[in-house]
Coordinates of C-alpha atoms in Angstrom, one line a residue:
X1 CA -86.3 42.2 -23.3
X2 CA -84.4 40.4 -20.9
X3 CA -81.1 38.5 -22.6
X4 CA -80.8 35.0 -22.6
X5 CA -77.3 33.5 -21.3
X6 CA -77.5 29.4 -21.7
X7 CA -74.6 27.5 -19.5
X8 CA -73.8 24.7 -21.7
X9 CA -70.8 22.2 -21.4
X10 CA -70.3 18.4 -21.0
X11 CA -71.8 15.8 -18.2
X12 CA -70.7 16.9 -14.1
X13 CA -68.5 20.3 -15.2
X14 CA -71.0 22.2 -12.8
X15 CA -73.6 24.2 -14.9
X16 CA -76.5 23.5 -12.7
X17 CA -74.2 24.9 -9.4
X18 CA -72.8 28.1 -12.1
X19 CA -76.9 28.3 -12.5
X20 CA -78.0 28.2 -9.0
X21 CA -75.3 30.6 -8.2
X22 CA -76.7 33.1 -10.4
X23 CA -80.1 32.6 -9.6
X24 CA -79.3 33.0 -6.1
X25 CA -81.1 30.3 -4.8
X26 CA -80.4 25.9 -5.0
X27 CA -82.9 25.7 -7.8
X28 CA -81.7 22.8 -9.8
X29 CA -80.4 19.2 -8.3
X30 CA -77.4 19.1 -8.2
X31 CA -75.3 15.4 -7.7
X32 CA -72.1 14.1 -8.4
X33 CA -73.7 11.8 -10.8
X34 CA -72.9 13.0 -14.4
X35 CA -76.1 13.7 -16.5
X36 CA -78.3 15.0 -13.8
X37 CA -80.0 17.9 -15.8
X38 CA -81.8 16.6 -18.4
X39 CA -84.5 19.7 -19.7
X40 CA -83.4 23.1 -20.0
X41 CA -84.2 25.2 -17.1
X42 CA -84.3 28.8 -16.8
X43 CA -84.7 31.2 -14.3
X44 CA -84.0 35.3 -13.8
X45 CA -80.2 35.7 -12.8
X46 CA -78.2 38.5 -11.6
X47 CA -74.3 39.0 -11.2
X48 CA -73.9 42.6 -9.6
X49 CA -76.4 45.0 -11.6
X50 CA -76.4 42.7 -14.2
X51 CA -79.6 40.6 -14.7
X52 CA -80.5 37.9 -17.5
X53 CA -82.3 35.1 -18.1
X54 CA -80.1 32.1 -17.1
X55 CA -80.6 28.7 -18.9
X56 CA -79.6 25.7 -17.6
X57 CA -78.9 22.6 -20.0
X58 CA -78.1 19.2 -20.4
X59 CA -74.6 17.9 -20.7
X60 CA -73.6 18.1 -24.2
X61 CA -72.2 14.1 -25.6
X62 CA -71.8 13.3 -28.8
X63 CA -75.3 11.0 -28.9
X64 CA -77.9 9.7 -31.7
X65 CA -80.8 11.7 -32.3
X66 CA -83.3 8.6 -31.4
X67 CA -81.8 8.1 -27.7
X68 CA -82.5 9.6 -24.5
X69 CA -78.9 11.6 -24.9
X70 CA -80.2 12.4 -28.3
X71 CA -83.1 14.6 -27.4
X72 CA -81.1 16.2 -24.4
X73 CA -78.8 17.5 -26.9
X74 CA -81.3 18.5 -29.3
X75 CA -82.8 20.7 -26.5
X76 CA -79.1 22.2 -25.6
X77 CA -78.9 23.0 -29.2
X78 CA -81.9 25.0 -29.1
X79 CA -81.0 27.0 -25.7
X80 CA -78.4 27.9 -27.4
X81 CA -80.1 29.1 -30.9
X82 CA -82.1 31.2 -28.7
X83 CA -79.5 32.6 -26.5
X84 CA -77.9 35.8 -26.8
X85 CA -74.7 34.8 -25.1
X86 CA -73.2 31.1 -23.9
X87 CA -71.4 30.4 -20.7
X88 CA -69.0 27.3 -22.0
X89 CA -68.0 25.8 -18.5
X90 CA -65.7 23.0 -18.3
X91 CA -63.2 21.1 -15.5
X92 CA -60.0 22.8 -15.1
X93 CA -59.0 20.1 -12.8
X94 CA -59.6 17.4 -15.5
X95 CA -58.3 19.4 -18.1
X96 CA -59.7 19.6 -22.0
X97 CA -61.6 15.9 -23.5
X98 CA -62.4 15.6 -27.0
X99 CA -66.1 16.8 -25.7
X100 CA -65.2 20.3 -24.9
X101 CA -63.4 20.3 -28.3
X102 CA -66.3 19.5 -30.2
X103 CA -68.8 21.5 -28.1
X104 CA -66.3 24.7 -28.9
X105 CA -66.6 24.0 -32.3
X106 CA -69.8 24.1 -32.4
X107 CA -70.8 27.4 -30.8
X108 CA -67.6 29.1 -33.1
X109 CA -69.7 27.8 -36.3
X110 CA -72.9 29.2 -34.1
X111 CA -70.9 32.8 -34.3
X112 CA -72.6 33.2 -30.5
X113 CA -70.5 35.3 -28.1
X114 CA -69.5 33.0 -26.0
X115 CA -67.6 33.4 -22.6
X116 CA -65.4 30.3 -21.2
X117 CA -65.6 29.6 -17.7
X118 CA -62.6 27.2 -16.4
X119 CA -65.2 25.5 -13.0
X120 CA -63.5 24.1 -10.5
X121 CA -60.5 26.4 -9.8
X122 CA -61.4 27.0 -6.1
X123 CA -57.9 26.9 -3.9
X124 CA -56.0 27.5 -7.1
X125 CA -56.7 23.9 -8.1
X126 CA -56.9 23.6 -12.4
X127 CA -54.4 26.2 -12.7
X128 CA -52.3 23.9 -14.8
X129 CA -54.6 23.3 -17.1
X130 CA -55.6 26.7 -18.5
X131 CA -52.9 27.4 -20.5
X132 CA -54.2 24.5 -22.8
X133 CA -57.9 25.9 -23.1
X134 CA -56.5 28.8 -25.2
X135 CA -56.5 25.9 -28.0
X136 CA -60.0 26.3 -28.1
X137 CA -60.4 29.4 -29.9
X138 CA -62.5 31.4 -27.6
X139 CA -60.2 33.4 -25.9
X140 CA -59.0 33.3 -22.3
X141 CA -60.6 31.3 -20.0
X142 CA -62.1 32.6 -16.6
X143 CA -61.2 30.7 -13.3
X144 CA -63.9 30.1 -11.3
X145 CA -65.3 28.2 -8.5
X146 CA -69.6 28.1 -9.1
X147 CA -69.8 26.0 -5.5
X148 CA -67.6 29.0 -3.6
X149 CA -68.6 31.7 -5.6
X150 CA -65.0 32.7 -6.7
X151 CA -63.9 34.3 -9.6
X152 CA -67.5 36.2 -10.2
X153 CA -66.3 39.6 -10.6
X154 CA -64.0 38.0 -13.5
X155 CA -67.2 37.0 -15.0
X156 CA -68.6 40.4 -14.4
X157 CA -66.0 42.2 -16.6
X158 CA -66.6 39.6 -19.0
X159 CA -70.5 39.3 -19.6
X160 CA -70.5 43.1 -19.3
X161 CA -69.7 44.5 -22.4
X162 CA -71.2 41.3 -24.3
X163 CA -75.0 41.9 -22.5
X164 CA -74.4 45.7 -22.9
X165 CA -74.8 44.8 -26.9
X166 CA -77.4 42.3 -26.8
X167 CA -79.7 44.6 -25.1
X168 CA -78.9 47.3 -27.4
X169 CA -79.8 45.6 -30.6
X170 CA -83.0 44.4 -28.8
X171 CA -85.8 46.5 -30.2
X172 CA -87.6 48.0 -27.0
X173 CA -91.1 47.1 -27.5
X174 CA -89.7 43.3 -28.2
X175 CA -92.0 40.9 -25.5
X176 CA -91.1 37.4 -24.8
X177 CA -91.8 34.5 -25.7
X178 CA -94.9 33.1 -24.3
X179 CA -93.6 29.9 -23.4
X180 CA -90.4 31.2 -21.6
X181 CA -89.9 29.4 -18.5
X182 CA -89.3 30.7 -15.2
X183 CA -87.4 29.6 -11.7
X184 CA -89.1 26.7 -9.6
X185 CA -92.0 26.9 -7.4
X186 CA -92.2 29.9 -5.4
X187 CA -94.9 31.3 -3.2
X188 CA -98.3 31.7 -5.0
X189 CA -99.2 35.6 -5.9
X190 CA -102.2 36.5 -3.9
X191 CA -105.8 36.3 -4.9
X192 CA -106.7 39.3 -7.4
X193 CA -103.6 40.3 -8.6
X194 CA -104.2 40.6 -12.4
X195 CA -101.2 39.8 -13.5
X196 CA -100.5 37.1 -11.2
X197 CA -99.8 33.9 -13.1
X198 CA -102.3 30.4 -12.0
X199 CA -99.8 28.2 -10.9
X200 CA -100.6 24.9 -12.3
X201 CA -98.2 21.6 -11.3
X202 CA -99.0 18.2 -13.7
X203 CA -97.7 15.1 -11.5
X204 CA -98.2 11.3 -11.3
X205 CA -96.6 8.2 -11.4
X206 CA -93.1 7.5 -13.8
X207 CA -93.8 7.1 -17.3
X208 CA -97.8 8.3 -17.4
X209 CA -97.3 11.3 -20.1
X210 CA -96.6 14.2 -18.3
X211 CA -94.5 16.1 -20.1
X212 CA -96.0 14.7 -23.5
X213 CA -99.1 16.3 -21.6
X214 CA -97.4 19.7 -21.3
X215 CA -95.7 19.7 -24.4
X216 CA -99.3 18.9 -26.0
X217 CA -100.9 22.2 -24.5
X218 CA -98.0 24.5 -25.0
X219 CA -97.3 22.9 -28.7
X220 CA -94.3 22.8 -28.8
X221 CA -91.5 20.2 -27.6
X222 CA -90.3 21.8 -24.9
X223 CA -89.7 19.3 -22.7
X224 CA -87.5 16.2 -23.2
X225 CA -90.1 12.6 -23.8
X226 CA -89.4 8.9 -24.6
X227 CA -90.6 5.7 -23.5
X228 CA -87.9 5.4 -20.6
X229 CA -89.5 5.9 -17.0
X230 CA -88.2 8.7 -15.0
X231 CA -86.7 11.5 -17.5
X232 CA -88.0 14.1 -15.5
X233 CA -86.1 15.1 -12.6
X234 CA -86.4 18.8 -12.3
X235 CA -89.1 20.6 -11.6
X236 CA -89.2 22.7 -15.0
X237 CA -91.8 26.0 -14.7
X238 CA -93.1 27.2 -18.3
X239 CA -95.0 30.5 -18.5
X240 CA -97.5 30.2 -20.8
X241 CA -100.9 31.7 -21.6
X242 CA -104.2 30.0 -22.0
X243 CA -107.3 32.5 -23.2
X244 CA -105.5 35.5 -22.0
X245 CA -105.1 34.1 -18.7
X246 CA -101.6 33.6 -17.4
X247 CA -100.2 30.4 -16.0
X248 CA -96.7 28.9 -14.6
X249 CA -96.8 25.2 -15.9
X250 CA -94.9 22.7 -13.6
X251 CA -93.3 19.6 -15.1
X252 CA -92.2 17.4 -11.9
X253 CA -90.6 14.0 -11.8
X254 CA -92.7 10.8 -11.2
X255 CA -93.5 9.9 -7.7
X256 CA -93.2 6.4 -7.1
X257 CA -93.8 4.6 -3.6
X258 CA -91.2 5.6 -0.9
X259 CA -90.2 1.4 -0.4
X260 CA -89.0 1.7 -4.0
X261 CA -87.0 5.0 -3.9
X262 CA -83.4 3.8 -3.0
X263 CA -81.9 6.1 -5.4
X264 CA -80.4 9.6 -4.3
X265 CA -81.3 11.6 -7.0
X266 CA -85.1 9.9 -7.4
X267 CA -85.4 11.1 -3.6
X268 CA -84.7 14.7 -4.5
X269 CA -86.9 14.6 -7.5
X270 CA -89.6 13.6 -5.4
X271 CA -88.5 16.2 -3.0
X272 CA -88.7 18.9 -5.8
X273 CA -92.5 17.6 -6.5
X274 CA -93.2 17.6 -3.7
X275 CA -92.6 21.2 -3.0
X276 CA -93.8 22.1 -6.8
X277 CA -97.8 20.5 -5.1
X278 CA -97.2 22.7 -2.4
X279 CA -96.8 25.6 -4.1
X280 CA -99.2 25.5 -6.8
X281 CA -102.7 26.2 -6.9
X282 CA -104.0 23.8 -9.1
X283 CA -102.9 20.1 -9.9
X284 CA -103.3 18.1 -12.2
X285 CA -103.1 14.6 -11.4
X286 CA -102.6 12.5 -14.8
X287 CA -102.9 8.5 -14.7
X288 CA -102.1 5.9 -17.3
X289 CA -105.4 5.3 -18.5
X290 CA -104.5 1.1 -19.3
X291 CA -103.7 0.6 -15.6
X292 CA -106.9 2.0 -14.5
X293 CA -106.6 4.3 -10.7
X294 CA -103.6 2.7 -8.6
X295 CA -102.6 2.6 -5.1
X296 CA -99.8 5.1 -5.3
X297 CA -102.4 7.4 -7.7
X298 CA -104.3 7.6 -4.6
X299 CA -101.5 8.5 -2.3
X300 CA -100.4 11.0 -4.5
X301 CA -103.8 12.5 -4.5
X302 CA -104.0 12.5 -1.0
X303 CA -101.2 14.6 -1.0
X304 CA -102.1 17.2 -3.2
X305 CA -105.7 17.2 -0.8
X306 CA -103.1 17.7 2.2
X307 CA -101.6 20.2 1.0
X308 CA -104.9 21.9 -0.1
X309 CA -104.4 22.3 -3.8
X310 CA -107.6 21.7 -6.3
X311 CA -107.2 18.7 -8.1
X312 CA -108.1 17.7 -11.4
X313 CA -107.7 14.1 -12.9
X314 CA -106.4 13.7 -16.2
X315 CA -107.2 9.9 -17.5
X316 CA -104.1 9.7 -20.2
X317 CA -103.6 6.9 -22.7
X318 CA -107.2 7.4 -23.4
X319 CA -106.6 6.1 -27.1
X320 CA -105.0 2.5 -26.1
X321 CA -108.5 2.0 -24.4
X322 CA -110.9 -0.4 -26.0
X323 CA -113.5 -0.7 -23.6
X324 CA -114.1 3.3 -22.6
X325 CA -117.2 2.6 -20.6
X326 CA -116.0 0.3 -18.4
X327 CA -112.7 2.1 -17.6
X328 CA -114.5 4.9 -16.7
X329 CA -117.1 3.3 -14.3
X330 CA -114.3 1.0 -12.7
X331 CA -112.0 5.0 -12.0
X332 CA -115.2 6.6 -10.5
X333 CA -115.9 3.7 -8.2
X334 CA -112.5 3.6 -7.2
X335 CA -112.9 7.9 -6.4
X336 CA -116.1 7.4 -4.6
X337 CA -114.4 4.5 -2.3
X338 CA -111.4 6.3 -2.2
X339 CA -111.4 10.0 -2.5
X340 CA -114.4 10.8 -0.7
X341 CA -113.0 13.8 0.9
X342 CA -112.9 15.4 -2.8
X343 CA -116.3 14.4 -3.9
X344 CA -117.0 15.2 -7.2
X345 CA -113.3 15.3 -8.7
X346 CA -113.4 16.2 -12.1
X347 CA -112.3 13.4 -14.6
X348 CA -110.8 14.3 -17.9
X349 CA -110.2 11.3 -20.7
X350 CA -107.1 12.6 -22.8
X351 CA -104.7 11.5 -25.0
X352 CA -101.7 13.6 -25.0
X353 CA -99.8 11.8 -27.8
X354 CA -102.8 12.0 -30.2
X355 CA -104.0 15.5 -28.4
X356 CA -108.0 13.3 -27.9
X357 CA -109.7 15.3 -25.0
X358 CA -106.7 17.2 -24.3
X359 CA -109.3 20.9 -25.5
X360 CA -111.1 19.9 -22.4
X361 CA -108.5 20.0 -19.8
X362 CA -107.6 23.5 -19.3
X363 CA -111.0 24.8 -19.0
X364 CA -111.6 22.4 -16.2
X365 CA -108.6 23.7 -14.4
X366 CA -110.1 27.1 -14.9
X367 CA -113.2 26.0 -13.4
X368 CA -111.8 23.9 -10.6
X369 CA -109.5 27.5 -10.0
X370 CA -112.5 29.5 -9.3
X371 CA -114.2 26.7 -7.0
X372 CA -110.9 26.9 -5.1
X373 CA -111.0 30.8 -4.6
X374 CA -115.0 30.9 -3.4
X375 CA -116.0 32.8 -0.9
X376 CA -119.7 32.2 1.3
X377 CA -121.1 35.2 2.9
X378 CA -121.9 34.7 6.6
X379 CA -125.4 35.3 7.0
X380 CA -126.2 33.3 3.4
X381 CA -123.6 30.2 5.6
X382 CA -125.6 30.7 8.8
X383 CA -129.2 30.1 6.9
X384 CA -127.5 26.7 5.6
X385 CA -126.5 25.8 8.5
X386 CA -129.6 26.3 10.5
X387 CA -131.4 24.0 7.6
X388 CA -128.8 21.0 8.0
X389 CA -129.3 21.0 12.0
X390 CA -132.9 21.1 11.6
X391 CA -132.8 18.3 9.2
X392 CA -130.1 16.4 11.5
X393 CA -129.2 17.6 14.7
X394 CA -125.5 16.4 15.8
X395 CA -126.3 13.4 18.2
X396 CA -126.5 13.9 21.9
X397 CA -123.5 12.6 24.1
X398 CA -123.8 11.1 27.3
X399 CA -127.7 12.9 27.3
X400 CA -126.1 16.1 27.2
X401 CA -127.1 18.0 23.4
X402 CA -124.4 19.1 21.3
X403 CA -125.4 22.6 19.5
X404 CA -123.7 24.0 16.8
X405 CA -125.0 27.6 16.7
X406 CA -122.8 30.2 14.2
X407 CA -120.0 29.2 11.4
X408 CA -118.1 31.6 8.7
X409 CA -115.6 31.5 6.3
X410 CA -112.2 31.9 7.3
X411 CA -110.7 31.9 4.0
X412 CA -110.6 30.4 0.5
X413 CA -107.8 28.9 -1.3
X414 CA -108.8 26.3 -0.3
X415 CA -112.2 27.5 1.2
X416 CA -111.7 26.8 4.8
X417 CA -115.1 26.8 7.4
X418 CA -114.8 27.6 11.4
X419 CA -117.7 26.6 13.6
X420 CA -118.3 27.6 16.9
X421 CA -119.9 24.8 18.9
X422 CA -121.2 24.5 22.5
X423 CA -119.0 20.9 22.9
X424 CA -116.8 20.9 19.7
X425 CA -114.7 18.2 21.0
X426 CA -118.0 15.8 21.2
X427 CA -119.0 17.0 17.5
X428 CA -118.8 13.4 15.5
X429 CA -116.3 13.2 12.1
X430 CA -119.6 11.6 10.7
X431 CA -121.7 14.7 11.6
X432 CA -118.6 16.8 10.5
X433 CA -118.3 14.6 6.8
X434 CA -122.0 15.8 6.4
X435 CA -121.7 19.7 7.0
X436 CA -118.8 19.0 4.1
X437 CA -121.1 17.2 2.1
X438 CA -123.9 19.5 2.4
X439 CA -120.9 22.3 1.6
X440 CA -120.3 20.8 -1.3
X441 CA -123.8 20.2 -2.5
X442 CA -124.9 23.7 -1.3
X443 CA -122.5 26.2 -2.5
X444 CA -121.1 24.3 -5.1
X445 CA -117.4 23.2 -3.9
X446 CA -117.4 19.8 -5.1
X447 CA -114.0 18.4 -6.2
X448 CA -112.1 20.4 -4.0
X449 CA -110.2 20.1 -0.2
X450 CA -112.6 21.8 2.2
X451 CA -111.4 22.5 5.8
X452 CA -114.1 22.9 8.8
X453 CA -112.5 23.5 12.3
X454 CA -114.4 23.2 15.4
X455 CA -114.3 25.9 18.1
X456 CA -115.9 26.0 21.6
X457 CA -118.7 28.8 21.6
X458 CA -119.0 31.7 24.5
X459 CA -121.3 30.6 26.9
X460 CA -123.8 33.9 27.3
X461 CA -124.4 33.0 30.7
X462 CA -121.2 32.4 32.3
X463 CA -120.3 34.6 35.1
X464 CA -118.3 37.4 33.7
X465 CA -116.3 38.7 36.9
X466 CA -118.0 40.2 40.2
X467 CA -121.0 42.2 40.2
X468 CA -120.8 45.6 40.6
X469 CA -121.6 47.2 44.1

């Protein structure tokens, strides 16, 4: 079993750039703004031939438990319950604060083998200030610079011998945790691999229940919640398993509309969601269920249809609504006016506070999964599409017919269409919307991005080159 290290420390010392140095790869923002990591993060690090599991975690302050600090802390406290070994990073150029004191305290009372890491030291800058960290009990301190990379092979020879005995009083047949996350979005496995994960993103607006959603699924609170808008900022991936089938779960931050986004770390959150959509295969879009389907719902849909992910709408707040019926009708007007390229979205009413309708989400991602990965068989596509030209032949143009005469299935995920036509630059979007449509209704796509691409046909008697003598 992989050991777990958990970088822990106060506000702006550098844990997330120590993490993304050890991952290998910018995977957590990273601003000058203190408190930027709220949820712990992990990922699979490596520091020559060693390799761990890295946790990243929330600046430790000396909070309430019923505050939005509060909960951050309460999810440090618990990377580091379940670590094997803690990096304790703090500013040698700022020197010791009663924080680090009371931080070190803790994890002496924790008895975890802990390794102090002095950030900060590139240029020989800090320097003065080590001599004073020996006051913290935890031995000597190592200089290091997490934005340069110096001082590594320091922390090498330290984590060495300390991971050498973790992994030895792990039993060998020991398997992790099924919630452990993992890294942020990466490129989807391809189709068939068994033990490739579903890569499922949950997005939406600030402050609609996302991560109450996930937490609900997983059960367990794993992800920090509260009534203030925009806690998320990280992409946070949980591996997690739903009927034997694996999945990647993707917290991402809430997407608000881009004339409202004049803050510098809400524009890389978004970024960060935006790549997390990309990347997935499914996603789930979740709405607050009281303010009915809004305008920047719909652009985030549209978005995830771009990017040709299958979608799945997740009503939440289901339980504040008194009139059910009516909410429902008024969403799947709004879809049918709005979403039209996604005909047939699936619609799930949830509560994720209460856990109402929540059952029925996951197997409608399954479903929607499968739609996304279908494949048509030429000759069964080419019999459909001789029926839907006989019913409606594309219309003539300038009294010259337009003859669409062979299509096939270029590939799923999502399940994309090429047609060979003898004018496909003629061919009206109309005529095109109702070869999707009849897709849809046909073969049994509806709810997911379909893509049909026009191509110009061989003309059989075209003049192939001189004639033989």
């Amino acid at each position: 079993m992989t050991v777990n290290i958990a970088i822990v420390g106060r506000p702006n010392v550098g844990k997330s750039t120590l993490f993304n140095r050890l991952a290998g790869r910018k995977m957590a923002i990273v601003d000058d703004t203190p408190g930027v990591t709220r949820d712990r993060r992990e990922a699979e690090g490596r520091l020559g031939d060693l390799s761990f599991r890295i946790v990243d975690t929330a600046g430790f302050e000396n909070a309430r438990a019923d505050n939005l600090a509060g909960r951050m802390q309460a999810q440090t406290k618990r990377a580091i319950e379940q670590a094997a070994v803690a990096l304790f990073v703090i500013d040698a150029r700022t020197g010791l604060v009663p924080l680090d004191r009371e931080l070190a305290a803790t994890l002496r009372r924790s008895g975890l083998p802990t390794v102090l890491v002095a950030n900060k030291c590139e240029g020989r800058a800090g320097e003065a200030n080590l001599a004073e960290t020996f006051a913290l009990g935890l031995g000597a301190p190592i200089p290091l610079s997490a934005e340069h990379g110096d001082g590594l092979s320091l922390l090498y020879d330290a984590l060495r011998p300390i991971v050498d005995a973790a992994e030895a009083k792990t039993p060998e047949d020991a398997t992790p945790d099924s919630t452990t996350p993992d890294g942020a979005a990466s490129d989807p496995p391809a189709a068939g691999a068994s033990e490739a994960p579903l890569h499922l993103a949950v997005v939406g607006r600030p402050n609609v229940g996302k991560s109450t959603l996930i937490n609900r699924l997983i059960g367990d609170e794993r992800l920090v919640t509260g009534p203030e808008a925009g806690i998320t900022r990280d992409a946070i991936a949980i591996d997690w398993s739903f009927r034997g089938r694996a999945l990647r779960l993707f917290d991402t931050a809430g997407l608000r509309r881009r004339g409202r986004v004049d803050d510098r770390l809400e524009e890389r959150a978004g970024a960060d969601t935006v790549r997390a959509i990309r990347f997935a295969h499914v996603v789930v879009i979740v709405i607050d269920g009281t303010a009915g389907l809004e305008k920047q719902d719909l652009t985030i849909a549209d978005q995830v249809i771009a990017e040709g992910r299958a979608p799945v709408l997740a009503v939440n707040k289901w339980d504040l609504l008194g009139a059910r019926d009516a909410a429902v009708a008024g969403i799947s007007h709004r879809l049918e006016n709005s979403l039209s390229q996604v005909r047939g979205l699936r619609v799930v009413p949830l509560s994720a506070l209460t856990g109402e309708g929540v059952d029925a989400l996951l197997p409608e991602v399954m479903t929607i999964y499968d739609v996304w990965n279908r494949q048509v068989t030429t000759p069964r596509l080419n019999r459909w599409l001789a029926q839907m030209t006989d019913r409606q032949a594309p219309p003539s143009m300038h009294g010259r017919p337009i003859k669409i005469r062979y299509a096939t299935q270029t590939k799923a995920r999502p399940p994309t269409f090429l047609l060979f036509a003898n004018r496909p630059e003629a061919v009206p979007e109309t005529y095109v919307r109702y070869l999707a449509n009849g897709l849809r209704d046909e073969f049994g796509f509806a709810g997911v991005p379909l893509r049909l691409t026009l191509r110009r046909s061989r003309n059989p008697y075209a003049a192939t080159g001189p004639s033989s003598p």
